[in-house]
Amino acid sequence: MQKQRNRVNLTLDDEIFNLLTELSSLSDKPKATIINELLADVKPHLKYSIELLTLLKDEKLTMSQAKTFFNRNLADVSEQTADLLREVNKEEENDDS
């Protein structure tokens, strides 16, 4: 028996809804699938945010320390994004050769 998937109601502003509609049409994927994939991509960052907020709530971390950790995480994400862009550019260069 297949496990029942969790559902959530979601209200979107017009711009996001229109972007999702266009992406859905171009990719032949349902909007719900696109949203689920986007959330899956940010799951590590959601977990990190939960850890940080838990430490703040339990007063095991100061706001200053939290900002430092958050900024380091943001820098790591920026670095990963840059690495991915370099990889895509290399693949495009190889395809053009």
Short mmCIF file of N, CA and C in Angstrom, two decimals:
data_model
loop_
_atom_site.label_atom_id
_atom_site.label_comp_id
_atom_site.label_asym_id
_atom_site.label_seq_id
_atom_site.Cartn_x
_atom_site.Cartn_y
_atom_site.Cartn_z
N MET A 1 0.83 -1.18 0.00
CA MET A 1 0.00 0.00 0.00
C MET A 1 0.89 1.25 0.00
N GLN A 2 0.56 2.18 -0.90
CA GLN A 2 1.35 3.40 -1.02
C GLN A 2 1.04 4.37 0.11
N LYS A 3 2.09 4.98 0.65
CA LYS A 3 1.93 5.92 1.75
C LYS A 3 1.23 7.18 1.27
N GLN A 4 0.30 7.67 2.07
CA GLN A 4 -0.39 8.92 1.77
C GLN A 4 0.60 10.07 1.88
N ARG A 5 0.67 10.91 0.86
CA ARG A 5 1.57 12.06 0.89
C ARG A 5 0.94 13.20 1.66
N ASN A 6 1.75 13.97 2.32
CA ASN A 6 1.27 15.12 3.08
C ASN A 6 0.84 16.24 2.13
N ARG A 7 -0.20 16.93 2.50
CA ARG A 7 -0.71 18.03 1.68
C ARG A 7 -0.73 19.31 2.52
N VAL A 8 -0.64 20.43 1.80
CA VAL A 8 -0.71 21.73 2.45
C VAL A 8 -1.42 22.70 1.49
N ASN A 9 -2.27 23.55 2.05
CA ASN A 9 -2.88 24.61 1.24
C ASN A 9 -1.90 25.76 1.17
N LEU A 10 -1.82 26.39 0.01
CA LEU A 10 -0.83 27.43 -0.20
C LEU A 10 -1.45 28.57 -0.98
N THR A 11 -1.31 29.78 -0.48
CA THR A 11 -1.79 30.96 -1.19
C THR A 11 -0.57 31.69 -1.74
N LEU A 12 -0.60 31.97 -3.04
CA LEU A 12 0.53 32.61 -3.71
C LEU A 12 0.12 33.98 -4.23
N ASP A 13 1.09 34.90 -4.28
CA ASP A 13 0.77 36.17 -4.91
C ASP A 13 0.71 35.95 -6.43
N ASP A 14 0.14 36.92 -7.13
CA ASP A 14 -0.11 36.77 -8.57
C ASP A 14 1.17 36.52 -9.36
N GLU A 15 2.23 37.24 -9.02
CA GLU A 15 3.48 37.11 -9.78
C GLU A 15 4.05 35.70 -9.66
N ILE A 16 4.11 35.16 -8.44
CA ILE A 16 4.64 33.81 -8.25
C ILE A 16 3.74 32.79 -8.93
N PHE A 17 2.43 32.97 -8.80
CA PHE A 17 1.50 32.05 -9.45
C PHE A 17 1.70 32.05 -10.97
N ASN A 18 1.85 33.24 -11.55
CA ASN A 18 2.05 33.33 -13.00
C ASN A 18 3.37 32.71 -13.43
N LEU A 19 4.42 32.92 -12.63
CA LEU A 19 5.71 32.30 -12.94
C LEU A 19 5.61 30.78 -12.89
N LEU A 20 4.96 30.27 -11.86
CA LEU A 20 4.78 28.82 -11.74
C LEU A 20 3.94 28.26 -12.88
N THR A 21 2.92 29.00 -13.26
CA THR A 21 2.06 28.57 -14.37
C THR A 21 2.88 28.47 -15.66
N GLU A 22 3.69 29.48 -15.92
CA GLU A 22 4.51 29.48 -17.13
C GLU A 22 5.55 28.36 -17.09
N LEU A 23 6.21 28.19 -15.95
CA LEU A 23 7.20 27.12 -15.81
C LEU A 23 6.54 25.76 -15.96
N SER A 24 5.37 25.61 -15.40
CA SER A 24 4.63 24.36 -15.51
C SER A 24 4.31 24.04 -16.97
N SER A 25 3.87 25.05 -17.68
CA SER A 25 3.53 24.87 -19.09
C SER A 25 4.76 24.51 -19.93
N LEU A 26 5.85 25.20 -19.68
CA LEU A 26 7.08 24.96 -20.45
C LEU A 26 7.74 23.62 -20.13
N SER A 27 7.63 23.19 -18.88
CA SER A 27 8.31 21.96 -18.45
C SER A 27 7.40 20.74 -18.45
N ASP A 28 6.11 20.95 -18.70
CA ASP A 28 5.13 19.85 -18.65
C ASP A 28 5.12 19.16 -17.28
N LYS A 29 5.32 19.96 -16.23
CA LYS A 29 5.25 19.46 -14.86
C LYS A 29 4.15 20.20 -14.12
N PRO A 30 3.43 19.51 -13.26
CA PRO A 30 2.43 20.20 -12.45
C PRO A 30 3.09 21.21 -11.50
N LYS A 31 2.36 22.27 -11.19
CA LYS A 31 2.87 23.29 -10.26
C LYS A 31 3.28 22.67 -8.93
N ALA A 32 2.49 21.73 -8.44
CA ALA A 32 2.80 21.10 -7.16
C ALA A 32 4.15 20.38 -7.21
N THR A 33 4.45 19.75 -8.33
CA THR A 33 5.73 19.05 -8.49
C THR A 33 6.88 20.05 -8.46
N ILE A 34 6.70 21.17 -9.15
CA ILE A 34 7.75 22.20 -9.18
C ILE A 34 7.99 22.75 -7.78
N ILE A 35 6.92 23.04 -7.06
CA ILE A 35 7.06 23.56 -5.69
C ILE A 35 7.75 22.54 -4.81
N ASN A 36 7.36 21.28 -4.92
CA ASN A 36 7.98 20.22 -4.12
C ASN A 36 9.47 20.10 -4.43
N GLU A 37 9.84 20.18 -5.71
CA GLU A 37 11.26 20.10 -6.09
C GLU A 37 12.04 21.29 -5.54
N LEU A 38 11.45 22.47 -5.61
CA LEU A 38 12.13 23.66 -5.07
C LEU A 38 12.36 23.54 -3.57
N LEU A 39 11.34 23.06 -2.86
CA LEU A 39 11.48 22.89 -1.42
C LEU A 39 12.50 21.80 -1.09
N ALA A 40 12.53 20.74 -1.88
CA ALA A 40 13.52 19.68 -1.66
C ALA A 40 14.93 20.23 -1.82
N ASP A 41 15.10 21.15 -2.78
CA ASP A 41 16.42 21.75 -3.00
C ASP A 41 16.88 22.60 -1.81
N VAL A 42 15.94 23.22 -1.12
CA VAL A 42 16.33 24.08 0.01
C VAL A 42 16.24 23.35 1.36
N LYS A 43 15.93 22.07 1.34
CA LYS A 43 15.78 21.31 2.59
C LYS A 43 16.98 21.44 3.52
N PRO A 44 18.22 21.33 3.03
CA PRO A 44 19.36 21.50 3.95
C PRO A 44 19.36 22.87 4.65
N HIS A 45 18.92 23.89 3.93
CA HIS A 45 18.90 25.23 4.51
C HIS A 45 17.76 25.38 5.51
N LEU A 46 16.65 24.68 5.26
CA LEU A 46 15.56 24.68 6.23
C LEU A 46 16.00 24.02 7.52
N LYS A 47 16.70 22.89 7.39
CA LYS A 47 17.20 22.19 8.58
C LYS A 47 18.17 23.07 9.35
N TYR A 48 19.05 23.75 8.63
CA TYR A 48 20.03 24.64 9.25
C TYR A 48 19.31 25.77 10.00
N SER A 49 18.28 26.34 9.37
CA SER A 49 17.51 27.41 10.00
C SER A 49 16.84 26.92 11.28
N ILE A 50 16.31 25.70 11.25
CA ILE A 50 15.67 25.12 12.44
C ILE A 50 16.68 24.97 13.56
N GLU A 51 17.87 24.46 13.23
CA GLU A 51 18.92 24.30 14.24
C GLU A 51 19.29 25.66 14.85
N LEU A 52 19.46 26.65 14.00
CA LEU A 52 19.84 27.98 14.46
C LEU A 52 18.76 28.59 15.35
N LEU A 53 17.52 28.50 14.91
CA LEU A 53 16.42 29.07 15.70
C LEU A 53 16.22 28.33 17.01
N THR A 54 16.44 27.02 17.02
CA THR A 54 16.34 26.25 18.26
C THR A 54 17.40 26.70 19.25
N LEU A 55 18.62 26.88 18.77
CA LEU A 55 19.69 27.35 19.64
C LEU A 55 19.39 28.74 20.19
N LEU A 56 18.85 29.61 19.34
CA LEU A 56 18.48 30.95 19.79
C LEU A 56 17.37 30.89 20.83
N LYS A 57 16.36 30.09 20.55
CA LYS A 57 15.23 29.97 21.48
C LYS A 57 15.67 29.43 22.83
N ASP A 58 16.58 28.45 22.81
CA ASP A 58 17.08 27.85 24.05
C ASP A 58 18.18 28.69 24.69
N GLU A 59 18.45 29.85 24.10
CA GLU A 59 19.46 30.79 24.59
C GLU A 59 20.85 30.16 24.68
N LYS A 60 21.14 29.26 23.76
CA LYS A 60 22.47 28.65 23.68
C LYS A 60 23.33 29.36 22.64
N LEU A 61 22.74 30.37 22.03
CA LEU A 61 23.41 31.11 20.98
C LEU A 61 22.92 32.55 21.04
N THR A 62 23.83 33.50 20.86
CA THR A 62 23.43 34.90 20.84
C THR A 62 23.04 35.27 19.41
N MET A 63 22.32 36.37 19.27
CA MET A 63 21.92 36.83 17.94
C MET A 63 23.16 37.15 17.10
N SER A 64 24.17 37.69 17.72
CA SER A 64 25.42 38.00 17.01
C SER A 64 26.06 36.72 16.46
N GLN A 65 26.09 35.67 17.28
CA GLN A 65 26.64 34.39 16.83
C GLN A 65 25.78 33.81 15.70
N ALA A 66 24.47 33.93 15.84
CA ALA A 66 23.57 33.41 14.81
C ALA A 66 23.80 34.12 13.48
N LYS A 67 23.99 35.44 13.53
CA LYS A 67 24.27 36.19 12.30
C LYS A 67 25.56 35.71 11.65
N THR A 68 26.56 35.44 12.46
CA THR A 68 27.83 34.94 11.93
C THR A 68 27.65 33.60 11.24
N PHE A 69 26.95 32.67 11.91
CA PHE A 69 26.69 31.36 11.32
C PHE A 69 25.87 31.49 10.03
N PHE A 70 24.85 32.35 10.07
CA PHE A 70 24.00 32.54 8.90
C PHE A 70 24.81 33.09 7.73
N ASN A 71 25.65 34.09 7.99
CA ASN A 71 26.47 34.68 6.93
C ASN A 71 27.46 33.67 6.34
N ARG A 72 28.02 32.81 7.20
CA ARG A 72 28.91 31.76 6.69
C ARG A 72 28.15 30.80 5.79
N ASN A 73 26.93 30.44 6.21
CA ASN A 73 26.10 29.54 5.42
C ASN A 73 25.76 30.19 4.07
N LEU A 74 25.43 31.46 4.10
CA LEU A 74 25.11 32.19 2.88
C LEU A 74 26.33 32.23 1.95
N ALA A 75 27.50 32.43 2.51
CA ALA A 75 28.72 32.43 1.71
C ALA A 75 28.96 31.05 1.08
N ASP A 76 28.70 29.99 1.85
CA ASP A 76 28.84 28.63 1.32
C ASP A 76 27.89 28.39 0.15
N VAL A 77 26.65 28.86 0.29
CA VAL A 77 25.66 28.70 -0.78
C VAL A 77 26.11 29.46 -2.02
N SER A 78 26.61 30.67 -1.83
CA SER A 78 27.08 31.48 -2.96
C SER A 78 28.23 30.78 -3.67
N GLU A 79 29.12 30.19 -2.89
CA GLU A 79 30.26 29.47 -3.47
C GLU A 79 29.79 28.25 -4.25
N GLN A 80 28.83 27.51 -3.70
CA GLN A 80 28.28 26.34 -4.39
C GLN A 80 27.60 26.75 -5.68
N THR A 81 26.88 27.86 -5.65
CA THR A 81 26.21 28.35 -6.86
C THR A 81 27.24 28.73 -7.92
N ALA A 82 28.29 29.40 -7.52
CA ALA A 82 29.35 29.78 -8.46
C ALA A 82 30.00 28.53 -9.05
N ASP A 83 30.25 27.51 -8.23
CA ASP A 83 30.83 26.26 -8.73
C ASP A 83 29.92 25.61 -9.76
N LEU A 84 28.62 25.59 -9.49
CA LEU A 84 27.67 25.00 -10.43
C LEU A 84 27.63 25.77 -11.74
N LEU A 85 27.67 27.09 -11.65
CA LEU A 85 27.68 27.90 -12.87
C LEU A 85 28.94 27.66 -13.70
N ARG A 86 30.08 27.52 -13.03
CA ARG A 86 31.32 27.21 -13.75
C ARG A 86 31.21 25.86 -14.45
N GLU A 87 30.62 24.89 -13.78
CA GLU A 87 30.45 23.55 -14.34
C GLU A 87 29.53 23.59 -15.57
N VAL A 88 28.44 24.33 -15.47
CA VAL A 88 27.52 24.45 -16.61
C VAL A 88 28.23 25.12 -17.77
N ASN A 89 28.99 26.17 -17.50
CA ASN A 89 29.71 26.88 -18.57
C ASN A 89 30.73 25.97 -19.24
N LYS A 90 31.41 25.13 -18.46
CA LYS A 90 32.38 24.19 -19.04
C LYS A 90 31.68 23.21 -19.96
N GLU A 91 30.52 22.70 -19.53
CA GLU A 91 29.78 21.75 -20.35
C GLU A 91 29.32 22.40 -21.65
N GLU A 92 28.89 23.67 -21.57
CA GLU A 92 28.47 24.37 -22.77
C GLU A 92 29.65 24.57 -23.72
N GLU A 93 30.82 24.90 -23.15
CA GLU A 93 32.02 25.08 -23.99
C GLU A 93 32.38 23.76 -24.67
N ASN A 94 32.27 22.63 -23.94
CA ASN A 94 32.58 21.34 -24.53
C ASN A 94 31.58 20.96 -25.61
N ASP A 95 30.32 21.34 -25.43
CA ASP A 95 29.29 21.05 -26.43
C ASP A 95 29.52 21.86 -27.71
N ASP A 96 30.07 23.07 -27.55
CA ASP A 96 30.32 23.94 -28.71
C ASP A 96 31.54 23.48 -29.50
N SER A 97 32.42 22.69 -28.85
CA SER A 97 33.66 22.26 -29.53
C SER A 97 33.42 21.19 -30.53
#
